[in-house]
mmCIF file of C-alpha atoms in Angstrom:
data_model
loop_
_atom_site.group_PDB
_atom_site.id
_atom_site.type_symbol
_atom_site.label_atom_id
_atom_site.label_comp_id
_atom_site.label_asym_id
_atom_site.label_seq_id
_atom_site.Cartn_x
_atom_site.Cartn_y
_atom_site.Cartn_z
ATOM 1 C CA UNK A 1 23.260 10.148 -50.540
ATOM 2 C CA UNK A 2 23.771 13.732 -49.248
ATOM 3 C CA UNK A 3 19.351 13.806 -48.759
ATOM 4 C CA UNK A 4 19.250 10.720 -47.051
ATOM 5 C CA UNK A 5 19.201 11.411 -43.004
ATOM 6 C CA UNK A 6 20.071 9.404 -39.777
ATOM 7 C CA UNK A 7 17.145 8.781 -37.664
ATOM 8 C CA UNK A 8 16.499 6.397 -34.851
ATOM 9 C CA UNK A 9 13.010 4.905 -34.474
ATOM 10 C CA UNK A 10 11.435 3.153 -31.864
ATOM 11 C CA UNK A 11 7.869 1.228 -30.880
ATOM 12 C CA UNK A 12 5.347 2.948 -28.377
ATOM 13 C CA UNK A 13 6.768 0.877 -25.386
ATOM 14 C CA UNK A 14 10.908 1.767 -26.205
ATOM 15 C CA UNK A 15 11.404 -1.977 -25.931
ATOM 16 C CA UNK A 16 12.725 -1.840 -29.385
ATOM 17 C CA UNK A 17 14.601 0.528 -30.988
ATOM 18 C CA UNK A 18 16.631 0.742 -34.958
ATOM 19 C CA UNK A 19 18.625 3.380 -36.465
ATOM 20 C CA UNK A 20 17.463 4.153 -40.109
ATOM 21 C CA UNK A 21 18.874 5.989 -42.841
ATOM 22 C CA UNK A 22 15.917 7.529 -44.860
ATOM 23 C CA UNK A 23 15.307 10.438 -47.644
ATOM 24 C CA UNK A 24 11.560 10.911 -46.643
ATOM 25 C CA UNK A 25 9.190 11.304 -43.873
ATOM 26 C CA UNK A 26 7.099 8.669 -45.727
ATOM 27 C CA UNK A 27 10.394 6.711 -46.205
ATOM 28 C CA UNK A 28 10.893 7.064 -42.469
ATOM 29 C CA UNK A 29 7.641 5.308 -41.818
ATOM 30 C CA UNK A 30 7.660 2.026 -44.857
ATOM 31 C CA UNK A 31 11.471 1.499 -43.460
ATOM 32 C CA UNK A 32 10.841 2.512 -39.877
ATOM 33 C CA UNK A 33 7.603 -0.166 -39.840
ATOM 34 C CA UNK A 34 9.662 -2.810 -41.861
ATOM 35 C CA UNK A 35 12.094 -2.719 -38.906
ATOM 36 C CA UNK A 36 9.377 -2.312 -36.349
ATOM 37 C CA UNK A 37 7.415 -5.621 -37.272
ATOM 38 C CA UNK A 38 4.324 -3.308 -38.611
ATOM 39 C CA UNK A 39 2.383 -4.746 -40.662
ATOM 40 C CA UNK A 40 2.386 -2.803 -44.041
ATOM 41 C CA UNK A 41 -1.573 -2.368 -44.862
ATOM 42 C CA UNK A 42 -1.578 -0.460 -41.069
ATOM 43 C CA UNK A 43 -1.554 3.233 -41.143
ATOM 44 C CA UNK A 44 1.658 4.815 -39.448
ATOM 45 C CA UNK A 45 2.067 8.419 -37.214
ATOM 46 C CA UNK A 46 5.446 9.241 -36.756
ATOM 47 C CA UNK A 47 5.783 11.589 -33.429
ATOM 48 C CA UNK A 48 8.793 12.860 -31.646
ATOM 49 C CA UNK A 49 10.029 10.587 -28.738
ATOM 50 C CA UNK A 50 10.552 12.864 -26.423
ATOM 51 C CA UNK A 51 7.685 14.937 -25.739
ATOM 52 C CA UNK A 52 4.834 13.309 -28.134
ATOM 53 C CA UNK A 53 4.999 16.217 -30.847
ATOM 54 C CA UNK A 54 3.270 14.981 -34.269
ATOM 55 C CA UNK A 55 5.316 14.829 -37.563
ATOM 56 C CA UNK A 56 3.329 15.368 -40.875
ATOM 57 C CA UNK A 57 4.785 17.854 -42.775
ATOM 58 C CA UNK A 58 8.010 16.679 -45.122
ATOM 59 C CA UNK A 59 9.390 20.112 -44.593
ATOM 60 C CA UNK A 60 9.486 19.921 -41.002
ATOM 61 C CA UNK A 61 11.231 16.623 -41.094
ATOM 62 C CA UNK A 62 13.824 17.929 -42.992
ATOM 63 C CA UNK A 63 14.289 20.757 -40.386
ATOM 64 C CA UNK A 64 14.945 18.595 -37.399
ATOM 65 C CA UNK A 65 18.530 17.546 -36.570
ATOM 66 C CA UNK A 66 20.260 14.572 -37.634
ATOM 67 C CA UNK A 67 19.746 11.173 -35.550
ATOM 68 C CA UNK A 68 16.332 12.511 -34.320
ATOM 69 C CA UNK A 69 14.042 10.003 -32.143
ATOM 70 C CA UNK A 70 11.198 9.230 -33.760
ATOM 71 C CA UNK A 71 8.036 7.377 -32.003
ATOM 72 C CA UNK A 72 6.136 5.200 -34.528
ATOM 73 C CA UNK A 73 2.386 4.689 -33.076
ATOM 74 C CA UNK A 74 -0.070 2.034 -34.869
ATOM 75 C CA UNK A 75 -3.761 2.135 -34.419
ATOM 76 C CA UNK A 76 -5.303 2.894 -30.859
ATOM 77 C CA UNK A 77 -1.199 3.391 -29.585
ATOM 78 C CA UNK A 78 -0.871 6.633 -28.289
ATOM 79 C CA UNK A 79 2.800 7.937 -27.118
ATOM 80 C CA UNK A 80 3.019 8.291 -23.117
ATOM 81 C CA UNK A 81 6.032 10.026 -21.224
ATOM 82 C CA UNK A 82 8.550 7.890 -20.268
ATOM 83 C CA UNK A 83 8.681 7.227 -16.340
ATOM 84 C CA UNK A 84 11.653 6.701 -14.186
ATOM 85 C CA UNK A 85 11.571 4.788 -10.649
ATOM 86 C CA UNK A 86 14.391 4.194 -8.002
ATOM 87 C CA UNK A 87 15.213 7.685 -8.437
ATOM 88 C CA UNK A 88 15.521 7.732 -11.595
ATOM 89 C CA UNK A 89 18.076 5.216 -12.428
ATOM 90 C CA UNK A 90 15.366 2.254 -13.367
ATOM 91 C CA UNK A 91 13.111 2.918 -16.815
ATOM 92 C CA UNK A 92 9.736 1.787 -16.395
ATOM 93 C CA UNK A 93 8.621 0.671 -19.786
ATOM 94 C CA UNK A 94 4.891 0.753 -20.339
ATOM 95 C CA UNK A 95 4.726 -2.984 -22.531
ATOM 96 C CA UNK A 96 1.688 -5.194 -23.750
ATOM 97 C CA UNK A 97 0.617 -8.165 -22.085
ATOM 98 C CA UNK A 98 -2.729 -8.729 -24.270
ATOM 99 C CA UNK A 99 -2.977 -10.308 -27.377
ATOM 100 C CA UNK A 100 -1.315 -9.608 -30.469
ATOM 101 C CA UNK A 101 -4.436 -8.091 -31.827
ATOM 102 C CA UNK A 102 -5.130 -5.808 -28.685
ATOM 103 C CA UNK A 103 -3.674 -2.431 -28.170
ATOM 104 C CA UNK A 104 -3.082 -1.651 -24.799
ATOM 105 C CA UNK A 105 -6.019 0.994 -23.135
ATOM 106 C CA UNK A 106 -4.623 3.762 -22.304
ATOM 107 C CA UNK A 107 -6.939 4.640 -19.557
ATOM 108 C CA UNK A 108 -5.419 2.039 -17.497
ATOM 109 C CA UNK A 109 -2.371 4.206 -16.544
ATOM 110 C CA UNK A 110 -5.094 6.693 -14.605
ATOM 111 C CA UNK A 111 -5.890 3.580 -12.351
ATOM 112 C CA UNK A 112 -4.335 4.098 -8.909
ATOM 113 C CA UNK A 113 -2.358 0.855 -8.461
ATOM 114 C CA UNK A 114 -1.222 0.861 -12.274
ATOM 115 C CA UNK A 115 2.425 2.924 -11.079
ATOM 116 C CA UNK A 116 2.526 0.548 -7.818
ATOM 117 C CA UNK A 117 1.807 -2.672 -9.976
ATOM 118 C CA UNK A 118 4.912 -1.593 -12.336
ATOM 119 C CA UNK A 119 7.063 -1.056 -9.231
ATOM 120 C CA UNK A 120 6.096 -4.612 -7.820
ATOM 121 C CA UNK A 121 7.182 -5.601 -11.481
ATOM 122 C CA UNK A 122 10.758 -4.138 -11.753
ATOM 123 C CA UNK A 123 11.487 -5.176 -8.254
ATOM 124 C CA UNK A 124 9.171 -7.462 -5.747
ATOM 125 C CA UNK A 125 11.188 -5.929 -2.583
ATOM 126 C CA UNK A 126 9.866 -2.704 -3.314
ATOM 127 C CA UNK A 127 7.024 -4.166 -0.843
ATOM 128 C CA UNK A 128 8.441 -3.632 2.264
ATOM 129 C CA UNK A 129 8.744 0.442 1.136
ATOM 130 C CA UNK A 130 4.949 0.771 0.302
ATOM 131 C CA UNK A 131 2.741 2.001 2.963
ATOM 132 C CA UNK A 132 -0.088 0.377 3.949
ATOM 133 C CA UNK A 133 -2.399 2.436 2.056
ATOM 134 C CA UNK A 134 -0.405 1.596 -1.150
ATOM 135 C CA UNK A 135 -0.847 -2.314 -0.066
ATOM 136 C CA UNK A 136 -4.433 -2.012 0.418
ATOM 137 C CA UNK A 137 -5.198 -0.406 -3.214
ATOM 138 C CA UNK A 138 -3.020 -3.366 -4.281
ATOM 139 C CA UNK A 139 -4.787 -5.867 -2.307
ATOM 140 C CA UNK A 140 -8.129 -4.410 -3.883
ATOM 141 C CA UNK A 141 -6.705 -3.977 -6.958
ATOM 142 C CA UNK A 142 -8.930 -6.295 -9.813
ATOM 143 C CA UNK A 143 -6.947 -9.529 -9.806
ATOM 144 C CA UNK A 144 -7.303 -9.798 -13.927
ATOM 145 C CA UNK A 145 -6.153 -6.724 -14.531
ATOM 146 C CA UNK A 146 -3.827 -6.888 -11.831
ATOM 147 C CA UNK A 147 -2.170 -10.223 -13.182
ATOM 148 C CA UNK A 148 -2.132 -8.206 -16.916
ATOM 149 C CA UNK A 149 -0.778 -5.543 -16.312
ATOM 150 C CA UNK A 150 2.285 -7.528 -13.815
ATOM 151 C CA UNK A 151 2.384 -10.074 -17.347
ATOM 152 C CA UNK A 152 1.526 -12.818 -14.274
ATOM 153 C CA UNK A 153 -1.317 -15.605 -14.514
ATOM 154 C CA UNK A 154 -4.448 -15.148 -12.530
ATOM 155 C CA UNK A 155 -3.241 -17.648 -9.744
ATOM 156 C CA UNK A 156 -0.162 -16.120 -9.133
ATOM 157 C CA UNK A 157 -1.715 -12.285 -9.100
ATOM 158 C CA UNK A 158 -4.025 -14.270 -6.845
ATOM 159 C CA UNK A 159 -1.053 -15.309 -4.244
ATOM 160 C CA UNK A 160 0.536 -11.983 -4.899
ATOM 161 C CA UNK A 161 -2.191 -10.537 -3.250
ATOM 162 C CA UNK A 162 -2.775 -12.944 -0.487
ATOM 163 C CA UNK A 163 1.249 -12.211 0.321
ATOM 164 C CA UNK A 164 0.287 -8.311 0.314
ATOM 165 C CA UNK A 165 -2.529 -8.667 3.003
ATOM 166 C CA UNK A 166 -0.282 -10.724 5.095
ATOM 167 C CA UNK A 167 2.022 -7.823 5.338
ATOM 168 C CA UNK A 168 -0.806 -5.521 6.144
ATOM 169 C CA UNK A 169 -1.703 -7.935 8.750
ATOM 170 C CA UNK A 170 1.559 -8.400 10.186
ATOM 171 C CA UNK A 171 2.106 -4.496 10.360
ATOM 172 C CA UNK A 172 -1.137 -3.836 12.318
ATOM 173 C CA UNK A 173 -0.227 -6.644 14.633
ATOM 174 C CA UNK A 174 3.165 -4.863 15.186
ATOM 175 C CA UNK A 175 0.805 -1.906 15.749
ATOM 176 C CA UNK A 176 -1.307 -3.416 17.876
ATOM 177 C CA UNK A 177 1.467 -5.211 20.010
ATOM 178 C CA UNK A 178 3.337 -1.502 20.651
ATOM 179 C CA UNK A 179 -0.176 0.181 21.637
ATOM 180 C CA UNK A 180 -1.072 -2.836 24.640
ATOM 181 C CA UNK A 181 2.467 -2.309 25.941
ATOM 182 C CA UNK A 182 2.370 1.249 25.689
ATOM 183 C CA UNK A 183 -1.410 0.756 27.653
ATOM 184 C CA UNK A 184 0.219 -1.258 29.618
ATOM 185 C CA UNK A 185 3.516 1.127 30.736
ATOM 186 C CA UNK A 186 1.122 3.577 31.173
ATOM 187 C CA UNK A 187 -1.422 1.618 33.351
ATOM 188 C CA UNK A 188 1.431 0.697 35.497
ATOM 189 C CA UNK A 189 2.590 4.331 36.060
ATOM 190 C CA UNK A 190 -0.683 5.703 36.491
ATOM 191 C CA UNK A 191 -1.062 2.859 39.190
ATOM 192 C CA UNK A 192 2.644 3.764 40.795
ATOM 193 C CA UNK A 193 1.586 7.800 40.633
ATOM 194 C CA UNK A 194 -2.207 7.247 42.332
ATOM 195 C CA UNK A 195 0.230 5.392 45.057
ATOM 196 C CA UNK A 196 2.071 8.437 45.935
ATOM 197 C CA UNK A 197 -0.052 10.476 44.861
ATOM 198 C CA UNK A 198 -3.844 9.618 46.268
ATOM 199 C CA UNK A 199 -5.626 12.556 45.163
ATOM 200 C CA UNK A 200 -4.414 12.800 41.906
ATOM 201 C CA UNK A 201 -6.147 9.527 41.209
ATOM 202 C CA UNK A 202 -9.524 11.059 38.499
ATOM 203 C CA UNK A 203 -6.658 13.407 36.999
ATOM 204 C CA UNK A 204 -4.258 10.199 36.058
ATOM 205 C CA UNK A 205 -7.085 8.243 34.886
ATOM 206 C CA UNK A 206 -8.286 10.873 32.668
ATOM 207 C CA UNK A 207 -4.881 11.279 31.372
ATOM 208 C CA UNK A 208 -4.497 7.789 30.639
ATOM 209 C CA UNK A 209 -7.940 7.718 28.940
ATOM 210 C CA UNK A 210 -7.102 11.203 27.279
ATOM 211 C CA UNK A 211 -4.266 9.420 25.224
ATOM 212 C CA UNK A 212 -5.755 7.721 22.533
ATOM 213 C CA UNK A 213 -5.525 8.760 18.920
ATOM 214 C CA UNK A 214 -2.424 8.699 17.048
ATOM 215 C CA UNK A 215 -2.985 11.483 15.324
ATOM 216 C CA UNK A 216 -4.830 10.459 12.121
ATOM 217 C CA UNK A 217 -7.802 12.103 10.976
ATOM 218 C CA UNK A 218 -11.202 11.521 12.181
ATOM 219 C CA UNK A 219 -13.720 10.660 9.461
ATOM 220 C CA UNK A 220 -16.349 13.382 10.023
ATOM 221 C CA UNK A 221 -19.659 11.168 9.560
ATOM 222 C CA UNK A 222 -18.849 8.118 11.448
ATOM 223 C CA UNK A 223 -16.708 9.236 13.747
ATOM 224 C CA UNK A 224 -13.506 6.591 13.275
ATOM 225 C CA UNK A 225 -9.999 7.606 12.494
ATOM 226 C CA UNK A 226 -9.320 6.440 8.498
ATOM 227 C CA UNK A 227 -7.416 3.974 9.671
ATOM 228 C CA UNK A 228 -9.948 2.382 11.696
ATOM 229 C CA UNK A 229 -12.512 2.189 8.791
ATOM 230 C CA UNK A 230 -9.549 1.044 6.189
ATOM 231 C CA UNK A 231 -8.849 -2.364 8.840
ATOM 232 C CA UNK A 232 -12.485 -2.476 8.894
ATOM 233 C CA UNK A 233 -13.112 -2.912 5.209
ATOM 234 C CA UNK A 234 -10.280 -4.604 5.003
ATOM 235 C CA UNK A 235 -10.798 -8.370 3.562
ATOM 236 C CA UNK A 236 -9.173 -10.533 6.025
ATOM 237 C CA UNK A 237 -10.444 -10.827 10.023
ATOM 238 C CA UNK A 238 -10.418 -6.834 10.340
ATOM 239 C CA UNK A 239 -11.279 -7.081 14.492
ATOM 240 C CA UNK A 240 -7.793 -8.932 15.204
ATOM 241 C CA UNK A 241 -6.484 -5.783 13.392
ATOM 242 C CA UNK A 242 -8.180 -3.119 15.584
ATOM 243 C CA UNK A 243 -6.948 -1.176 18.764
ATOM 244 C CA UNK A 244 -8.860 -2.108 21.969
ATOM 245 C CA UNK A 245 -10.650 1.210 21.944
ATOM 246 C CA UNK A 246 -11.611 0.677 18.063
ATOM 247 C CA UNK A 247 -13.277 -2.700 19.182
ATOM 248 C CA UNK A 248 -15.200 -1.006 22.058
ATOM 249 C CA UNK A 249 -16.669 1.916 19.492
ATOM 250 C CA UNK A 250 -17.688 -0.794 17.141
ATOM 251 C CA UNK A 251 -19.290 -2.989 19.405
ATOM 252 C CA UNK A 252 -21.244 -0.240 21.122
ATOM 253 C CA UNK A 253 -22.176 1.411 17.847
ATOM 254 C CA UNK A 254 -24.337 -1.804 17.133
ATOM 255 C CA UNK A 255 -25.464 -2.656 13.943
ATOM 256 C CA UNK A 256 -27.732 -0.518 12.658
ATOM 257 C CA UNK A 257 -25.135 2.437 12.901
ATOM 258 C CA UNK A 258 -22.279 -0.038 11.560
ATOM 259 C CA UNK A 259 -24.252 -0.659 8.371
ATOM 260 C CA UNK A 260 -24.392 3.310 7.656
ATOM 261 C CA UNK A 261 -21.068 3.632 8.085
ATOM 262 C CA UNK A 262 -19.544 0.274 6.326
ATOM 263 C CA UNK A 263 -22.351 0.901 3.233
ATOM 264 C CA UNK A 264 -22.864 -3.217 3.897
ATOM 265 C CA UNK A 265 -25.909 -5.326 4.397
ATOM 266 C CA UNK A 266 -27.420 -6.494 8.103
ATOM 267 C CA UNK A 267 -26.080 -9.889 7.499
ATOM 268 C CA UNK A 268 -22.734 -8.864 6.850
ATOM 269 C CA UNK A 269 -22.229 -6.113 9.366
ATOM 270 C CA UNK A 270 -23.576 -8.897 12.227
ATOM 271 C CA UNK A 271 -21.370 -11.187 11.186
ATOM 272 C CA UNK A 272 -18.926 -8.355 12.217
ATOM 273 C CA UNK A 273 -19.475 -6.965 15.097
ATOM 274 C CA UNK A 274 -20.003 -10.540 16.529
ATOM 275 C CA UNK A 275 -16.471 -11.037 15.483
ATOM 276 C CA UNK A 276 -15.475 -7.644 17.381
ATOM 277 C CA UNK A 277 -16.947 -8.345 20.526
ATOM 278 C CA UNK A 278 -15.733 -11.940 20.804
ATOM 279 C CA UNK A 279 -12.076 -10.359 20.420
ATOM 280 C CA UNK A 280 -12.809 -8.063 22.828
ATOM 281 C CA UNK A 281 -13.948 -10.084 25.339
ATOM 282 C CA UNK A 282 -10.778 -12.426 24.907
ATOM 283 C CA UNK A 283 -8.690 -9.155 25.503
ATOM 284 C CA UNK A 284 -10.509 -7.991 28.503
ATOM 285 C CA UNK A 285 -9.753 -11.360 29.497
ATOM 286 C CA UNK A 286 -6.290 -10.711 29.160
ATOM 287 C CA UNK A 287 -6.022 -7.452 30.651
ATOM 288 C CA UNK A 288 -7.656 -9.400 34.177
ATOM 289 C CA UNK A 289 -5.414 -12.171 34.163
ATOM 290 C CA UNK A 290 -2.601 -9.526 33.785
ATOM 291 C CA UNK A 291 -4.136 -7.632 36.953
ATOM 292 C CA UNK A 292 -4.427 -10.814 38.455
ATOM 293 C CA UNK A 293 -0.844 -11.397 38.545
ATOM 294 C CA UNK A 294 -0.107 -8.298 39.580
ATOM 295 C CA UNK A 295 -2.166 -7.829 42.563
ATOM 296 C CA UNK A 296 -1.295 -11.375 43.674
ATOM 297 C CA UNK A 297 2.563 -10.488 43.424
ATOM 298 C CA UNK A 298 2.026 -7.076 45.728
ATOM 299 C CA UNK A 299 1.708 -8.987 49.134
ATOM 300 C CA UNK A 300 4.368 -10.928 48.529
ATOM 301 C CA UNK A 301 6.373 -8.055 47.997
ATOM 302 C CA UNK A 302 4.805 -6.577 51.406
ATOM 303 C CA UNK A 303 5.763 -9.791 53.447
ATOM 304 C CA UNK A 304 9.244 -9.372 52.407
ATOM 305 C CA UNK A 305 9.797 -5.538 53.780
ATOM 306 C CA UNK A 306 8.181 -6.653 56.482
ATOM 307 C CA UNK A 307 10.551 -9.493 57.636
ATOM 308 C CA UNK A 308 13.210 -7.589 56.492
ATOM 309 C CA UNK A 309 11.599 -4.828 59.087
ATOM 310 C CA UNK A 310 11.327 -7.082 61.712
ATOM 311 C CA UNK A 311 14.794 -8.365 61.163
ATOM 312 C CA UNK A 312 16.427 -5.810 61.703
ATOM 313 C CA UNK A 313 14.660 -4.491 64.601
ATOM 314 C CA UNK A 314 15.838 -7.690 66.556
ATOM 315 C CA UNK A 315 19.547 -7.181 65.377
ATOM 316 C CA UNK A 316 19.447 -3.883 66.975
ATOM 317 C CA UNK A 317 19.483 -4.818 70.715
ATOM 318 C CA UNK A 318 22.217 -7.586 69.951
ATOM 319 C CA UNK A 319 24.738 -4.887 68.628
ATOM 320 C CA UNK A 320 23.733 -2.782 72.454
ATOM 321 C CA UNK A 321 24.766 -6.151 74.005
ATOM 322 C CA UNK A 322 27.897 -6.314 72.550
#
């Protein structure tokens, strides 16, 4: 009894763990795989839990301290770090979704929306913390591989994703909303200023114009902020997604220059700049019927200072009467 050592052992996912009394590194593996659900004909490599390290040699085994944490690995399983989100105080385990037969590829953990997709799994709320770059590598994310790797069928992955672009739509229409009312403060104060201020009138209009970007890059080929071309490519009605000014640059780029810059065919790029300059036009529209209401509310607003005007220049000789 006084050879025999404490170990613990666990699979390459740390979903299942045993505690195993064993003599022998070779022990460690028959027992350690009995426990484990290996199959016995499958070749076993015992590594160290915590950072990966191989065990082969008996002697070493024998060297390391009681209750050690050993990593059994099967065919094509390699050992992987162990990850921590929430700050650390959620474990994200790494676990199978294929077939009993299939080994999960550990290439998959290089894809870019393989950490976001295991965040969506240990807590759907995490959603609303993403940004919107995160959503859109979701939202573009291969739905089968998506749906594996979140242990979800393809229809679900499927509405997952629909969900995710609505929230990328519903942010750039909160976006969208801010910028016309900030055009629109602005417009009114330029229009207030050039009223007091008559020959400052080219000056506030260029300042008004001046203040566009938001202070994202500028792509250096094409010419848009990386915003702009990540609505444009993005896979649900882009234009209604777009600043005023974005929609103008589009349009007046045409097609030919569109199709350089999206990497899409004629058909496709048409199709979307017809859809750009439709919402534009609607918006102009909008901006004119705004005007329109405000010019027509000036002269009343005139009328009344001048009856109040004339008012009180009648009261005047009444009060000399008295």
């Amino acid at each position: 009894m006084t050879d025999r050592r404490p170990c613990k052992v666990c699979n390459f996912t740390r979903q299942k763990s045993y505690g195993v009394v064993v003599p022998s590194l070779e022990d460690l593996k028959k027992t350690g795989g009995e426990f484990l659900g290996f199959s016995p004909s499958e070749s076993v490599t015992v590594v160290l839990e915590n950072d990966g390290t191989i065990v082969e040699d008996q002697a070493y085994f024998l060297c390391l301290p009681f209750n050690t944490k050993f990593m059994l690995l099967q065919q094509k399983e390699t050992w992987s770090p162990v990850r921590k989100v929430d700050g650390g105080t959620a474990w994200m385990a790494r676990e199978s979704v294929l077939l009993e037969a299939d080994a999960v590829d550990s290439s998959s953990a290089m894809l870019p929306w393989w950490d976001l997709a295991q965040q969506l799994k240990q807590d759907l709320a995490s959603i609303i913390l993403m940004s919107e770059a995160e959503l859109q590598t979701l939202v573009d994310a291969p739905r089968p591989e998506l749906a594996s790797a979140l242990g979800f069928k393809e229809e679900r992955a499927e509405k997952l994703q629909e969900t995710l672009q609505r929230v990328l739509d519903r942010r750039e229409e909160e976006r969208q909303s801010k910028e016309l009312l900030e055009l629109y403060l602005k417009a009114s104060e330029n229009e207030d200023r050039q009223q007091d201020e008559a020959g400052q009138e080219d000056a506030g209009d260029a300042g008004d114009a001046a203040d566009v970007t938001d202070g994202m890059e500028v792509d250096a080929a094409s010419g848009f902020i990386s915003r702009t071309l990540m609505v444009l490519k993005g896979k649900t009605s882009p234009e209604t997604r777009l600043s005023t000014e974005d929609l103008q640059m589009v349009v007046t780029r045409g097609v030919e220059a569109m199709q350089q810059v999206l990497g899409w065919d004629r058909e496709r790029t048409s199709a979307l700049l017809q859809a750009c300059e439709a919402e534009l036009n609607t918006r102009l529209q909008q901006i004119q019927a705004m005007q329109s209401i405000r010019s027509s509310a000036q002269p009343d607003s005139s009328q009344r200072s001048s009856e109040e005007s004339t008012g009180g220049g009648v009261q005047s000789p009444a009060q000399g009467s008295g």
